[in-house]
mmCIF file of C-alpha atoms in Angstrom:
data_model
loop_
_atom_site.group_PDB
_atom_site.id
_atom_site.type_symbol
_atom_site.label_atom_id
_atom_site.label_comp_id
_atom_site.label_asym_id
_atom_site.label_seq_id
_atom_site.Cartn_x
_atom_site.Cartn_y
_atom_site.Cartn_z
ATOM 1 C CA UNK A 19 -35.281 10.369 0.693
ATOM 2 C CA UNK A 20 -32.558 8.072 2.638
ATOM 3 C CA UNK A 21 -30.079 10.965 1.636
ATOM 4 C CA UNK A 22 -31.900 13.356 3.856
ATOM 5 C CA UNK A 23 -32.057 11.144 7.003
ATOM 6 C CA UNK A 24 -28.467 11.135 6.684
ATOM 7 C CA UNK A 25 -27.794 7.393 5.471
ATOM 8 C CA UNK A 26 -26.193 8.156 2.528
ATOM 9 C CA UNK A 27 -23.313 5.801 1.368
ATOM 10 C CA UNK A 28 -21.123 8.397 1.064
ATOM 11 C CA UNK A 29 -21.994 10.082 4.612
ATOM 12 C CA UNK A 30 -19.392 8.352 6.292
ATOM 13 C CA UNK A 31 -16.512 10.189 4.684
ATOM 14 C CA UNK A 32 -17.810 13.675 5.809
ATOM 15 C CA UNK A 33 -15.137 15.670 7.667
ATOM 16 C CA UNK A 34 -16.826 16.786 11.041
ATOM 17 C CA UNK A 35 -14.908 19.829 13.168
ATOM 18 C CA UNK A 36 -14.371 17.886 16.921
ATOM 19 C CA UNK A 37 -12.933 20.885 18.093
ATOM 20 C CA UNK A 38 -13.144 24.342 16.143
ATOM 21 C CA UNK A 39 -9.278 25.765 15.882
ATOM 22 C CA UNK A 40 -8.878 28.692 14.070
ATOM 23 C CA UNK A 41 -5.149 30.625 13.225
ATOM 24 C CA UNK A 42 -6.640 34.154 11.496
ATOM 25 C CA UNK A 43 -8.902 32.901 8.770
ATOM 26 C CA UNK A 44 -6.882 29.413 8.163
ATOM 27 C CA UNK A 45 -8.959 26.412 9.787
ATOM 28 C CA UNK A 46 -6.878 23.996 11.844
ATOM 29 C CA UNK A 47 -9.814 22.411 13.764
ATOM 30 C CA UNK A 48 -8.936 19.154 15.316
ATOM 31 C CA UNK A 49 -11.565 16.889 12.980
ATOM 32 C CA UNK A 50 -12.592 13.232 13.175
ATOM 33 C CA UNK A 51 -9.637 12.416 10.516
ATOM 34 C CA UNK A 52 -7.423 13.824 13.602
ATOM 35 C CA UNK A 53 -8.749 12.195 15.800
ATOM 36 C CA UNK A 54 -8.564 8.830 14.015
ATOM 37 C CA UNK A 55 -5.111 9.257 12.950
ATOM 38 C CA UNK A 56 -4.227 9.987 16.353
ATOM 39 C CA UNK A 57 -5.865 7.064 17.593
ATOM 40 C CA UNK A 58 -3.577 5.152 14.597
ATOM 41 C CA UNK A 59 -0.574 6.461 16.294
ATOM 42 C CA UNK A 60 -1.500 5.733 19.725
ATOM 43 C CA UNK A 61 -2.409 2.225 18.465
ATOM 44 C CA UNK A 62 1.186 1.699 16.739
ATOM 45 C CA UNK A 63 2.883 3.034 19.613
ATOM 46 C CA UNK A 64 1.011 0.999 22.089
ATOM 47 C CA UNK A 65 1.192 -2.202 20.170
ATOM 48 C CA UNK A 66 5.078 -2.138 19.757
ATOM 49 C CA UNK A 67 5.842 -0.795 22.877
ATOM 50 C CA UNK A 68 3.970 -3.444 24.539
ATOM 51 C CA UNK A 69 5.470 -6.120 22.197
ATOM 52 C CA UNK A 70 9.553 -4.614 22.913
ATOM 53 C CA UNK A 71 8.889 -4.525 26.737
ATOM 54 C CA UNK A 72 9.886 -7.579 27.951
ATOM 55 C CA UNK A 73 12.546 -8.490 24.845
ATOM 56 C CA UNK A 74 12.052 -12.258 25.891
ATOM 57 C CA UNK A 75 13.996 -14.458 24.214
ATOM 58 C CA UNK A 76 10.682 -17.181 23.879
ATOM 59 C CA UNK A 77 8.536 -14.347 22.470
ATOM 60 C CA UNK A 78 4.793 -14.056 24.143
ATOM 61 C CA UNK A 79 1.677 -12.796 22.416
ATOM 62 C CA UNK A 80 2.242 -9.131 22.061
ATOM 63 C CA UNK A 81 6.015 -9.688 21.549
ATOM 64 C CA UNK A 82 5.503 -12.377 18.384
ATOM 65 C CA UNK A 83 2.780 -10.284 17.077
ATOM 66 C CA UNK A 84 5.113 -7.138 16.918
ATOM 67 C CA UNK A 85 8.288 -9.406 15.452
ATOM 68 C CA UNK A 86 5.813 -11.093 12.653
ATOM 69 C CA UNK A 87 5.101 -7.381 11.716
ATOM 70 C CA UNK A 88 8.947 -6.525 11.880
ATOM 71 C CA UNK A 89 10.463 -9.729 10.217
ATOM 72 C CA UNK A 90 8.003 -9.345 7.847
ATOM 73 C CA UNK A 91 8.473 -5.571 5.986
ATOM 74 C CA UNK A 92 12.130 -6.187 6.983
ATOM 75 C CA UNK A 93 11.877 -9.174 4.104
ATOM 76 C CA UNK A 94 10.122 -7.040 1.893
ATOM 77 C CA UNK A 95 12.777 -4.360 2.328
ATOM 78 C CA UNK A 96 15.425 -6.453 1.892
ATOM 79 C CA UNK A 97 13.768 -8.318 -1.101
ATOM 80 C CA UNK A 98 13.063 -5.664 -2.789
ATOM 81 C CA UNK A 99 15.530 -2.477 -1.602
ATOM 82 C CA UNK A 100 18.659 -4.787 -0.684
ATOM 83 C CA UNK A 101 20.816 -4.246 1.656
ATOM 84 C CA UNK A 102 21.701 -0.780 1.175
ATOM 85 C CA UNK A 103 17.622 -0.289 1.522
ATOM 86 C CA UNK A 104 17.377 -1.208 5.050
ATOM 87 C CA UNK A 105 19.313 2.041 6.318
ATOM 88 C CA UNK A 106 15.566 3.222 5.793
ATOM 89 C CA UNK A 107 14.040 0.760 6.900
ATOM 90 C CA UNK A 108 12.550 2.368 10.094
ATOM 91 C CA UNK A 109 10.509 5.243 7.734
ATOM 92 C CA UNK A 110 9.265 2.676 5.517
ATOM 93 C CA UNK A 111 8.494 0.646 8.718
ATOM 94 C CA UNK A 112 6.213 3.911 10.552
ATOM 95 C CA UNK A 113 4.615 4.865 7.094
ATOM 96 C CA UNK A 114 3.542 0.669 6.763
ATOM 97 C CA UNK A 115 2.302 0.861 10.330
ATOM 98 C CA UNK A 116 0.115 3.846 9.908
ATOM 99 C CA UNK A 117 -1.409 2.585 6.761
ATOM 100 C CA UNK A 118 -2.193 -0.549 8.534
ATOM 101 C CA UNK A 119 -3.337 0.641 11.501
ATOM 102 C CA UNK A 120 -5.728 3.596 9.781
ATOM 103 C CA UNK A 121 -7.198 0.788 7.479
ATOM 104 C CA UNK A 122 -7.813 -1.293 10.004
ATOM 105 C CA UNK A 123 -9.207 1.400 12.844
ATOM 106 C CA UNK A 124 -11.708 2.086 9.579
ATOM 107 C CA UNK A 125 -12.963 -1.116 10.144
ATOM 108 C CA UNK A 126 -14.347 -0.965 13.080
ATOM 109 C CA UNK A 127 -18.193 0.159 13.307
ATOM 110 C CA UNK A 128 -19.046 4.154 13.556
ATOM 111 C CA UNK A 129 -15.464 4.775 13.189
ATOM 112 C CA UNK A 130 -13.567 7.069 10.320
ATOM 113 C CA UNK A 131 -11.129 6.220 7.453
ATOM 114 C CA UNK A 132 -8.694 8.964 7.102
ATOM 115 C CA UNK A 133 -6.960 6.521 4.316
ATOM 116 C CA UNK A 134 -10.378 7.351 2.673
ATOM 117 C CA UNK A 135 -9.378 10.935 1.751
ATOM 118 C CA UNK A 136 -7.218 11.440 -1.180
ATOM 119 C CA UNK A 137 -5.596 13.735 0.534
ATOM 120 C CA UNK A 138 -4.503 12.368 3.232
ATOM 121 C CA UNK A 139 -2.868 9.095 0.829
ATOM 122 C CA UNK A 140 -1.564 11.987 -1.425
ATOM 123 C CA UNK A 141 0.168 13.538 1.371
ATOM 124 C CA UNK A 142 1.687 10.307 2.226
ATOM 125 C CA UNK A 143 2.932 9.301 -0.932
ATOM 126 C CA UNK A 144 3.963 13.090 -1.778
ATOM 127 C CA UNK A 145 6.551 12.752 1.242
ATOM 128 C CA UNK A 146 7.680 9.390 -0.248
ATOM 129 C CA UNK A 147 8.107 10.898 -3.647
ATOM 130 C CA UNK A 148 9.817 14.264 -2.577
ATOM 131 C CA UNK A 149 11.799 12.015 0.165
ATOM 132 C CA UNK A 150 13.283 9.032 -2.753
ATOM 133 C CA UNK A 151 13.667 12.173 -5.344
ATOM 134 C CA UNK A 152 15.995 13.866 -3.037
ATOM 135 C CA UNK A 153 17.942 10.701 -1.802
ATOM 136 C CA UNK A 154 18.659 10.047 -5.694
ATOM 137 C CA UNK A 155 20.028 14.046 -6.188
ATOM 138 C CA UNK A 156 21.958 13.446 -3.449
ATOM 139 C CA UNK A 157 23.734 10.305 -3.590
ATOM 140 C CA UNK A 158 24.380 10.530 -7.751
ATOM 141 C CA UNK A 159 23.998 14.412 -8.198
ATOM 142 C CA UNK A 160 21.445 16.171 -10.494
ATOM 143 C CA UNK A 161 23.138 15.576 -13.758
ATOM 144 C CA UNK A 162 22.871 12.121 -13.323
ATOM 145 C CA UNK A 163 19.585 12.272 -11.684
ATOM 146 C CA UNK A 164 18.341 13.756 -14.860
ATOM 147 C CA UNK A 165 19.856 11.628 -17.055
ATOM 148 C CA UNK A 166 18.551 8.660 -15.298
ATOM 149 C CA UNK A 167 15.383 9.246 -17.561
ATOM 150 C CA UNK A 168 16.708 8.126 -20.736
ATOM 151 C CA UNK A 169 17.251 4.823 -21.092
ATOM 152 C CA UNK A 170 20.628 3.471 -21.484
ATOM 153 C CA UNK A 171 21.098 2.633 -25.211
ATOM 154 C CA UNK A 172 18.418 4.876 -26.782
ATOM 155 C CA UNK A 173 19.393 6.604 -29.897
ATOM 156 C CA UNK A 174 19.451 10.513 -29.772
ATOM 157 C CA UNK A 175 17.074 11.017 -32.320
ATOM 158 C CA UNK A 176 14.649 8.932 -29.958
ATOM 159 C CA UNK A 177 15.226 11.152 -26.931
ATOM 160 C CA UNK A 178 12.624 13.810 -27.177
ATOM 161 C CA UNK A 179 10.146 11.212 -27.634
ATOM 162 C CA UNK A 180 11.500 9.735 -24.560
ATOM 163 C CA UNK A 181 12.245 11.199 -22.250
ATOM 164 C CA UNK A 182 8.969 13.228 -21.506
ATOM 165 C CA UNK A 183 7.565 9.631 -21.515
ATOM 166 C CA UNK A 184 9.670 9.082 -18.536
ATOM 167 C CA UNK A 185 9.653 12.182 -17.027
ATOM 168 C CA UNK A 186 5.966 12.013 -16.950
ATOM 169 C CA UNK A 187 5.516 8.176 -16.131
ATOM 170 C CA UNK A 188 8.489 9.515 -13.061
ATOM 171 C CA UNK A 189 6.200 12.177 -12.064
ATOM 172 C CA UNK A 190 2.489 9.980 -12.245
ATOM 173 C CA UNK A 191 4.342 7.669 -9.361
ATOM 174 C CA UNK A 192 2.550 9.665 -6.524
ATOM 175 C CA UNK A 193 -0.483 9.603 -8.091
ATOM 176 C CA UNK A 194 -1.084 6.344 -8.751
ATOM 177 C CA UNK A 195 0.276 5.401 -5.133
ATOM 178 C CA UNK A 196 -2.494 7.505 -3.210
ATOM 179 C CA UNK A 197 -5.185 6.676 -5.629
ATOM 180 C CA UNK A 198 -4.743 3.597 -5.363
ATOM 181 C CA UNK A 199 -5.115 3.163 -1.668
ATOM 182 C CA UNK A 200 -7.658 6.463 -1.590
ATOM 183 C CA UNK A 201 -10.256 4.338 -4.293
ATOM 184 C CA UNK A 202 -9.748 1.085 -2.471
ATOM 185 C CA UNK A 203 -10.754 2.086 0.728
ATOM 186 C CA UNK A 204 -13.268 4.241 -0.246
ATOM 187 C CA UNK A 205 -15.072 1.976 -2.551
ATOM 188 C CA UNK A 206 -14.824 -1.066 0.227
ATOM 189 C CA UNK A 207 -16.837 1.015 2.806
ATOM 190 C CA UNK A 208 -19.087 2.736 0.008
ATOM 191 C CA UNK A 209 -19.934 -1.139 -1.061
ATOM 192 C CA UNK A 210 -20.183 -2.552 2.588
ATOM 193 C CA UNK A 211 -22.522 0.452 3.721
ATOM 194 C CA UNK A 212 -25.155 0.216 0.191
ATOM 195 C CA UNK A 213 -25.509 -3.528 0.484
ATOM 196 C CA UNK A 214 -25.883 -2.772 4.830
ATOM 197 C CA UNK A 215 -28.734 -0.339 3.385
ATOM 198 C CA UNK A 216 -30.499 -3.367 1.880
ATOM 199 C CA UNK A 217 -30.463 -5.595 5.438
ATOM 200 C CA UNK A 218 -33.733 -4.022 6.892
ATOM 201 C CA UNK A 219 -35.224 -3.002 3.855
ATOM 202 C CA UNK A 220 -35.632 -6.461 2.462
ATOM 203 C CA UNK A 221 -37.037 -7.714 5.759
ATOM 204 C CA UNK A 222 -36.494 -11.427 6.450
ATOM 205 C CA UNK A 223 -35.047 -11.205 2.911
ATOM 206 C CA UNK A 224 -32.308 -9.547 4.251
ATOM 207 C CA UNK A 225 -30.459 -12.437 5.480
ATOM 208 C CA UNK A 226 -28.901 -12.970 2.047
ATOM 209 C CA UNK A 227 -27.488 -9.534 2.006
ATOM 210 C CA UNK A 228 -26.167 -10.120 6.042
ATOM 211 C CA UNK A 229 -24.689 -13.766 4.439
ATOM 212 C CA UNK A 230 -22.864 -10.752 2.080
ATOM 213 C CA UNK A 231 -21.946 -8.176 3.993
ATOM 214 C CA UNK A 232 -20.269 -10.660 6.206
ATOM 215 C CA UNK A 233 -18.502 -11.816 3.552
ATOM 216 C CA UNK A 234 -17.494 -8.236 2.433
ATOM 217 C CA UNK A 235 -16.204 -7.354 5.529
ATOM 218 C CA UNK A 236 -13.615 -10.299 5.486
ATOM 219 C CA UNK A 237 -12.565 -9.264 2.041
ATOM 220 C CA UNK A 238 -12.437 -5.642 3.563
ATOM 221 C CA UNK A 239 -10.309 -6.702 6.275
ATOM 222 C CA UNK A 240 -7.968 -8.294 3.454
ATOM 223 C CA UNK A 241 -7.832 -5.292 1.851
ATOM 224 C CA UNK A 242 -6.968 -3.146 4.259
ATOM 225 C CA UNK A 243 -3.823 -4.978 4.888
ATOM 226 C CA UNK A 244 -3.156 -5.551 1.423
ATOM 227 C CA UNK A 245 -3.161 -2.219 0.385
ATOM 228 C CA UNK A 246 -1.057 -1.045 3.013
ATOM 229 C CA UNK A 247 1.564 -3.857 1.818
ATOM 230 C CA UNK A 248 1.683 -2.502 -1.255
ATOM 231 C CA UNK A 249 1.966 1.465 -0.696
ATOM 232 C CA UNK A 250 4.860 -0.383 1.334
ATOM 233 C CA UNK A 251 6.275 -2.146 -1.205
ATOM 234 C CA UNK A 252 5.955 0.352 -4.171
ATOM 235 C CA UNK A 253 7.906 2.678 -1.377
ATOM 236 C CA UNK A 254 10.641 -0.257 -1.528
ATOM 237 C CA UNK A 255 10.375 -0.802 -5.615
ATOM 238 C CA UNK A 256 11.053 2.986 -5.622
ATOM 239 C CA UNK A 257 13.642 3.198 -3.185
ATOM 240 C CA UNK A 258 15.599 0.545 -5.187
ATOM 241 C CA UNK A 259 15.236 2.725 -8.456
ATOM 242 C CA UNK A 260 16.411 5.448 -6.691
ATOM 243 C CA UNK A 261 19.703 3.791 -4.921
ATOM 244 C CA UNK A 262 20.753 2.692 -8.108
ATOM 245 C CA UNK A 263 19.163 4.773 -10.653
ATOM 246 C CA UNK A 264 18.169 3.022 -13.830
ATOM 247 C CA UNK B 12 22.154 -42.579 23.102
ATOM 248 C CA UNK B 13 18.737 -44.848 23.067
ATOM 249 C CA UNK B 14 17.036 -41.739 23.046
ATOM 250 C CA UNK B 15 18.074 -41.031 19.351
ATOM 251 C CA UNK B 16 15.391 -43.134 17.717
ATOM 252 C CA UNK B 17 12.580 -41.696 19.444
ATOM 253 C CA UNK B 18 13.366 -38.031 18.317
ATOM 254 C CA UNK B 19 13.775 -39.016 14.973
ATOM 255 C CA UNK B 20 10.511 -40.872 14.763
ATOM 256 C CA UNK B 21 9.285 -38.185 16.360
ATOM 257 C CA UNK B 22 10.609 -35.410 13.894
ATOM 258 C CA UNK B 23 9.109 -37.585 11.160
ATOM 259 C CA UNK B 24 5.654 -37.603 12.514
ATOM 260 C CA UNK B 25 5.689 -33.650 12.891
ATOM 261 C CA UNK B 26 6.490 -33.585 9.444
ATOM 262 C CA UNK B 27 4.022 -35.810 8.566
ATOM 263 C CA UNK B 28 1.930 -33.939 10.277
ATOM 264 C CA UNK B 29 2.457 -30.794 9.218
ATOM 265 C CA UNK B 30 2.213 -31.994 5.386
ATOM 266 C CA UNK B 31 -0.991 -33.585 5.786
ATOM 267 C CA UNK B 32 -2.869 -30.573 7.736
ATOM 268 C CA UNK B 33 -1.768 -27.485 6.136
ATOM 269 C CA UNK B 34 -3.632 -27.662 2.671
ATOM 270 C CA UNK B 35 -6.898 -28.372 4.554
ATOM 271 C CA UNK B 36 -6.805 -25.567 7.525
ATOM 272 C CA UNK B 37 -5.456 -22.887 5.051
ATOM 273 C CA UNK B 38 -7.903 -23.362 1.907
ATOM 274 C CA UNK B 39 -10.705 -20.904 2.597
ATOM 275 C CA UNK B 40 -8.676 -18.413 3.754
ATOM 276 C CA UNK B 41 -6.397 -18.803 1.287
ATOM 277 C CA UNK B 42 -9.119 -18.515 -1.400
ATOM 278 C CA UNK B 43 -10.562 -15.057 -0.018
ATOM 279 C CA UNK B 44 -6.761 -13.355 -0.015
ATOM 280 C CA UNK B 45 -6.174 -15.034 -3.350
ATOM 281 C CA UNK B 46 -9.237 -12.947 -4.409
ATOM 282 C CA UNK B 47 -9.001 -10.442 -3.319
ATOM 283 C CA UNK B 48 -5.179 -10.105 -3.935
ATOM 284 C CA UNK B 49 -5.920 -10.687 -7.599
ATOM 285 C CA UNK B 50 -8.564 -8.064 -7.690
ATOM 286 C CA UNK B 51 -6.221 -5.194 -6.228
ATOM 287 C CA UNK B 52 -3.491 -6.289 -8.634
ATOM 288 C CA UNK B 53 -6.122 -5.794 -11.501
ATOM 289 C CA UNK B 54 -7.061 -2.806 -10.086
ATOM 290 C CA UNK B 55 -3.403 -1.441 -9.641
ATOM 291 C CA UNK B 56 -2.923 -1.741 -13.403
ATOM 292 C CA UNK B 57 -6.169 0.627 -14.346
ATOM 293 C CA UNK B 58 -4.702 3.303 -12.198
ATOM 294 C CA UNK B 59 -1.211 2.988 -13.379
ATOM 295 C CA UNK B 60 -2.321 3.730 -16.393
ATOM 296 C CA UNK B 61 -4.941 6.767 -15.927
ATOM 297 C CA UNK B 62 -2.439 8.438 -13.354
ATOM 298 C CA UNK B 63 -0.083 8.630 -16.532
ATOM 299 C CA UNK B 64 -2.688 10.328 -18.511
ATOM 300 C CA UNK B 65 -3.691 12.523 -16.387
ATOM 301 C CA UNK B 66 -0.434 13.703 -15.107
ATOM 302 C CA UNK B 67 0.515 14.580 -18.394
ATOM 303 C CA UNK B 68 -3.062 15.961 -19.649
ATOM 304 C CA UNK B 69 -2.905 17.854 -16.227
ATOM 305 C CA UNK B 70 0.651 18.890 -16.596
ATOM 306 C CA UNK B 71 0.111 20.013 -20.462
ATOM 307 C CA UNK B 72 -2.528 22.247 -19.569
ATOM 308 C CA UNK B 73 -0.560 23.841 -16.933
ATOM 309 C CA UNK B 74 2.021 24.319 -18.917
ATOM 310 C CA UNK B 75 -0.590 26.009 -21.624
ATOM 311 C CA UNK B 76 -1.466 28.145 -18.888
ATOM 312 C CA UNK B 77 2.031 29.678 -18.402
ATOM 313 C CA UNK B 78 2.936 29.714 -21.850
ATOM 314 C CA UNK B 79 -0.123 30.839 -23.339
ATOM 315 C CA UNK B 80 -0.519 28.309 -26.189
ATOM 316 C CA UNK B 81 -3.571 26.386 -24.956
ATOM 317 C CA UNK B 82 -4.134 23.878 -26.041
ATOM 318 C CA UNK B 83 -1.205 22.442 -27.902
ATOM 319 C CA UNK B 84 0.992 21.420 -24.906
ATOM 320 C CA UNK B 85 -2.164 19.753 -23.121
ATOM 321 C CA UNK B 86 -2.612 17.592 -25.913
ATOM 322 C CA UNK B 87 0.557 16.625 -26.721
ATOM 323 C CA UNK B 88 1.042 16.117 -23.061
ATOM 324 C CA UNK B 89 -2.292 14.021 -22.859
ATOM 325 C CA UNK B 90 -1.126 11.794 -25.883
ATOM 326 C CA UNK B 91 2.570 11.416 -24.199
ATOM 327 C CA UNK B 92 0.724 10.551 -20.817
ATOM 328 C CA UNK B 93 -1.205 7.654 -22.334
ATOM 329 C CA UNK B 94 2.361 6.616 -23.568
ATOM 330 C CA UNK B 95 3.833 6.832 -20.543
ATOM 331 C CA UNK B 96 0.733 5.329 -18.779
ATOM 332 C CA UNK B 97 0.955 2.058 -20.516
ATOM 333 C CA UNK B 98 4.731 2.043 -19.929
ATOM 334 C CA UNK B 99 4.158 1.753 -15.975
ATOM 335 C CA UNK B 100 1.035 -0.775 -17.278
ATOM 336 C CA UNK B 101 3.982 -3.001 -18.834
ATOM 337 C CA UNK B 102 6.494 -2.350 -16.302
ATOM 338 C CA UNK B 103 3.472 -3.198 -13.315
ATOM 339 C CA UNK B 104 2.746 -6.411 -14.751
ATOM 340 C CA UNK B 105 6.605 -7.333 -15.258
ATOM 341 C CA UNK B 106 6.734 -6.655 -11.622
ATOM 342 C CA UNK B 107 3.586 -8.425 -9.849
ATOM 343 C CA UNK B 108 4.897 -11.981 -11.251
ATOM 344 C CA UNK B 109 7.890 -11.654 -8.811
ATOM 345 C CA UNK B 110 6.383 -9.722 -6.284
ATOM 346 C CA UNK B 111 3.043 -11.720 -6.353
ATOM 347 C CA UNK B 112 5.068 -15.312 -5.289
ATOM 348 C CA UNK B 113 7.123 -13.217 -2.426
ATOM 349 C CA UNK B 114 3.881 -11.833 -1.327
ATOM 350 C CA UNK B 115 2.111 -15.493 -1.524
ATOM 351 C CA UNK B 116 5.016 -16.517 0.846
ATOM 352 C CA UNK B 117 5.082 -13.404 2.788
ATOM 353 C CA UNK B 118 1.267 -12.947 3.523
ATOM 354 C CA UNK B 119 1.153 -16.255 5.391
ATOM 355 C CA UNK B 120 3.677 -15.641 7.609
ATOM 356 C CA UNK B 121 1.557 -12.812 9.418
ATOM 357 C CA UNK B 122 -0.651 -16.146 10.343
ATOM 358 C CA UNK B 123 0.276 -17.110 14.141
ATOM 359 C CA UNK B 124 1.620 -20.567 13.084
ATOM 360 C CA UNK B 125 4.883 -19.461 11.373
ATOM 361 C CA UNK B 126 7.590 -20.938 12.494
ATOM 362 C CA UNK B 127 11.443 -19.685 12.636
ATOM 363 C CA UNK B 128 11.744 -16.110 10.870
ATOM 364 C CA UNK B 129 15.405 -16.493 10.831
ATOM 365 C CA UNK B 130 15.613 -19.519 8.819
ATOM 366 C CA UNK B 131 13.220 -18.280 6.363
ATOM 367 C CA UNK B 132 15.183 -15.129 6.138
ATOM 368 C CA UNK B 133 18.611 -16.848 5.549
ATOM 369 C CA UNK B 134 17.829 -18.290 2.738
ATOM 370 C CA UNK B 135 16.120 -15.826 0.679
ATOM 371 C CA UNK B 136 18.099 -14.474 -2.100
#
């Protein structure tokens, strides 16, 4: 019955035309995942634009808030990359900021989680993978790109065993990236809207669900950041495989 | 010169200070990230391991498809996937105990009381 009212758990991730575009029979409408994605960049851009205005050298609000976010993936890079890993440290920097800023937008009420699409995650991580796979062709060449899968020290009579073990644990890397974030956010807002679904139902009862939800909603918030830290740092983890290729 | 004593009176109260009021302010939010970080990493290691499956199962059955000997290739690929699945299990794990302490570090200095990026940053390896 609830399904037909249109409360549904799973309503939320419907993709709704805003504005119908159509190129011959291929549909380009501008949708809300557009429109929230656009409202990600807009957010990024306005956030460290506002923070690098002023360049003081006693950092204010916006300007600490923007160099926490800086000093902090340029750690991570450097942690985990090296040296040679910052060079690309300003993609890695965008891709964390969109993440971020598209979980977090999803956050806020009647508003749209484009990271909730497995597409969207998929086509993130697909330009990471296609990206780090041609960085390691071109800085070792493709005979040593495809040796890279076996092992150093594996005897021969091993190697068709493997190295279609590698290849195919290589090639599940984007996968398990935009799953990853795709079922996290998902399930968080599928969770958070079935136990909002019990507030009113249960009446004055439904404070203990509120007492939850709230709860939820803190964890979501954790989340969102979390996960975007580690599509970040599995970029970084990858990047360092592919600088050095082992 | 008399004004030497003062600052390092002073400098040992702060860090008095500091030692005695962080475990207390940070505790409960501590608690919810440690949760929550905990859950994700247990969560990372289930998909590591069915994105190798399926890849291979998936990449098998296209390759059945082309070659026209369904299903042999899809099941050796399935049985190679798993394979490969719990090598990025082994490999994940491996990982989170070093990147789980950096992160421990990291995520708390996104809190508004850190306090000089540049001497943290020096001295990491």
């Amino acid at each position: 019955m609830s399904a037909e009212h249109g409360h549904s758990p799973l309503e939320q991730f419907t993709i709704k035309p805003l504005i119908p575009i159509f190129i011959g029979d291929t549909n380009v409408s501008f949708t809300n995942t557009s429109l929230w994605m656009m409202l990600a960049v807009i957010g990024v851009v306005v956030l460290l634009s506002a923070g690098g205005r002023k360049m003081a050298l006693v950092p204010g609000r916006w300007q600490n808030l923007a160099e926490v976010m800086v000093h902090w993936i340029e750690n991570t890079v450097k942690e985990t990359a090296g040296n040679e890993g910052l060079k690309y440290f300003p993609a890695i920097f965008t891709l964390f900021m969109f993440i971020l800023f598209t979980n977090l937008l999803g956050m806020l009420p009647y508003s749209f989680t484009p990271t909730s699409h497995i597409i969207v995650t998929f086509a993130l991580a697909a330009v990471v993978f296609i990206a780090i796979t041609l960085l390691a062709i071109v800085k070792h060449g493709p005979v040593a790109f495809l040796k890279s899968f076996l092992p150093h020290g594996t005897p021969l009579w091993m190697a068709p065993l493997i190295y279609p073990i590698e290849l195919i644990s290589y090639l599940s890397r984007p996968i398990s990236l935009s799953v990853r974030l795709a079922a996290n956010m998902m399930a968080g807002h599928t969770l958070m809207k079935v136990i909002a679904g019990f507030i009113f139902v249960l009446g004055v009862g439904g404070i203990a669900p509120l007492a939850l939800l709230v709860a939820i909603v803190g964890f979501e918030i954790g989340i969102a950041i979390l996960q975007a830290y580690i599509f970040t740092i599995l970029t970084c983890v990858y990047l360092e495989s592919a600088l050095h290729l082992h | 010169m008399e004004t030497l004593p003062p600052t390092d009176s002073l400098k040992a109260r702060i860090a008095k200070a500091r030692a005695g009021s962080t475990p207390e302010t940070g505790s409960i939010t501590k608690d919810i990230s440690a949760t929550s970080r905990s859950l994700a990493y247990a969560m990372r290691l289930g998909i590591e391991f069915v994105a190798g499956a399926s890849v291979g199962g998936v990449g098998g059955y296209l390759l059945d498809e082309w070659l026209d000997t369904s299903p042999w290739i899809m099941i050796l690929g399935f049985f190679l996937g798993v394979a490969a699945g719990f090598k990025n299990m082994i490999k994940a794990s491996q990982r989170l105990d070093t990147v789980a302490d950096s992160a421990t570090t990291q995520a708390h200095s996104i809190t508004p009381h850190k306090e000089s990026p540049d001497s943290e940053r020096g001295t990491r390896p």
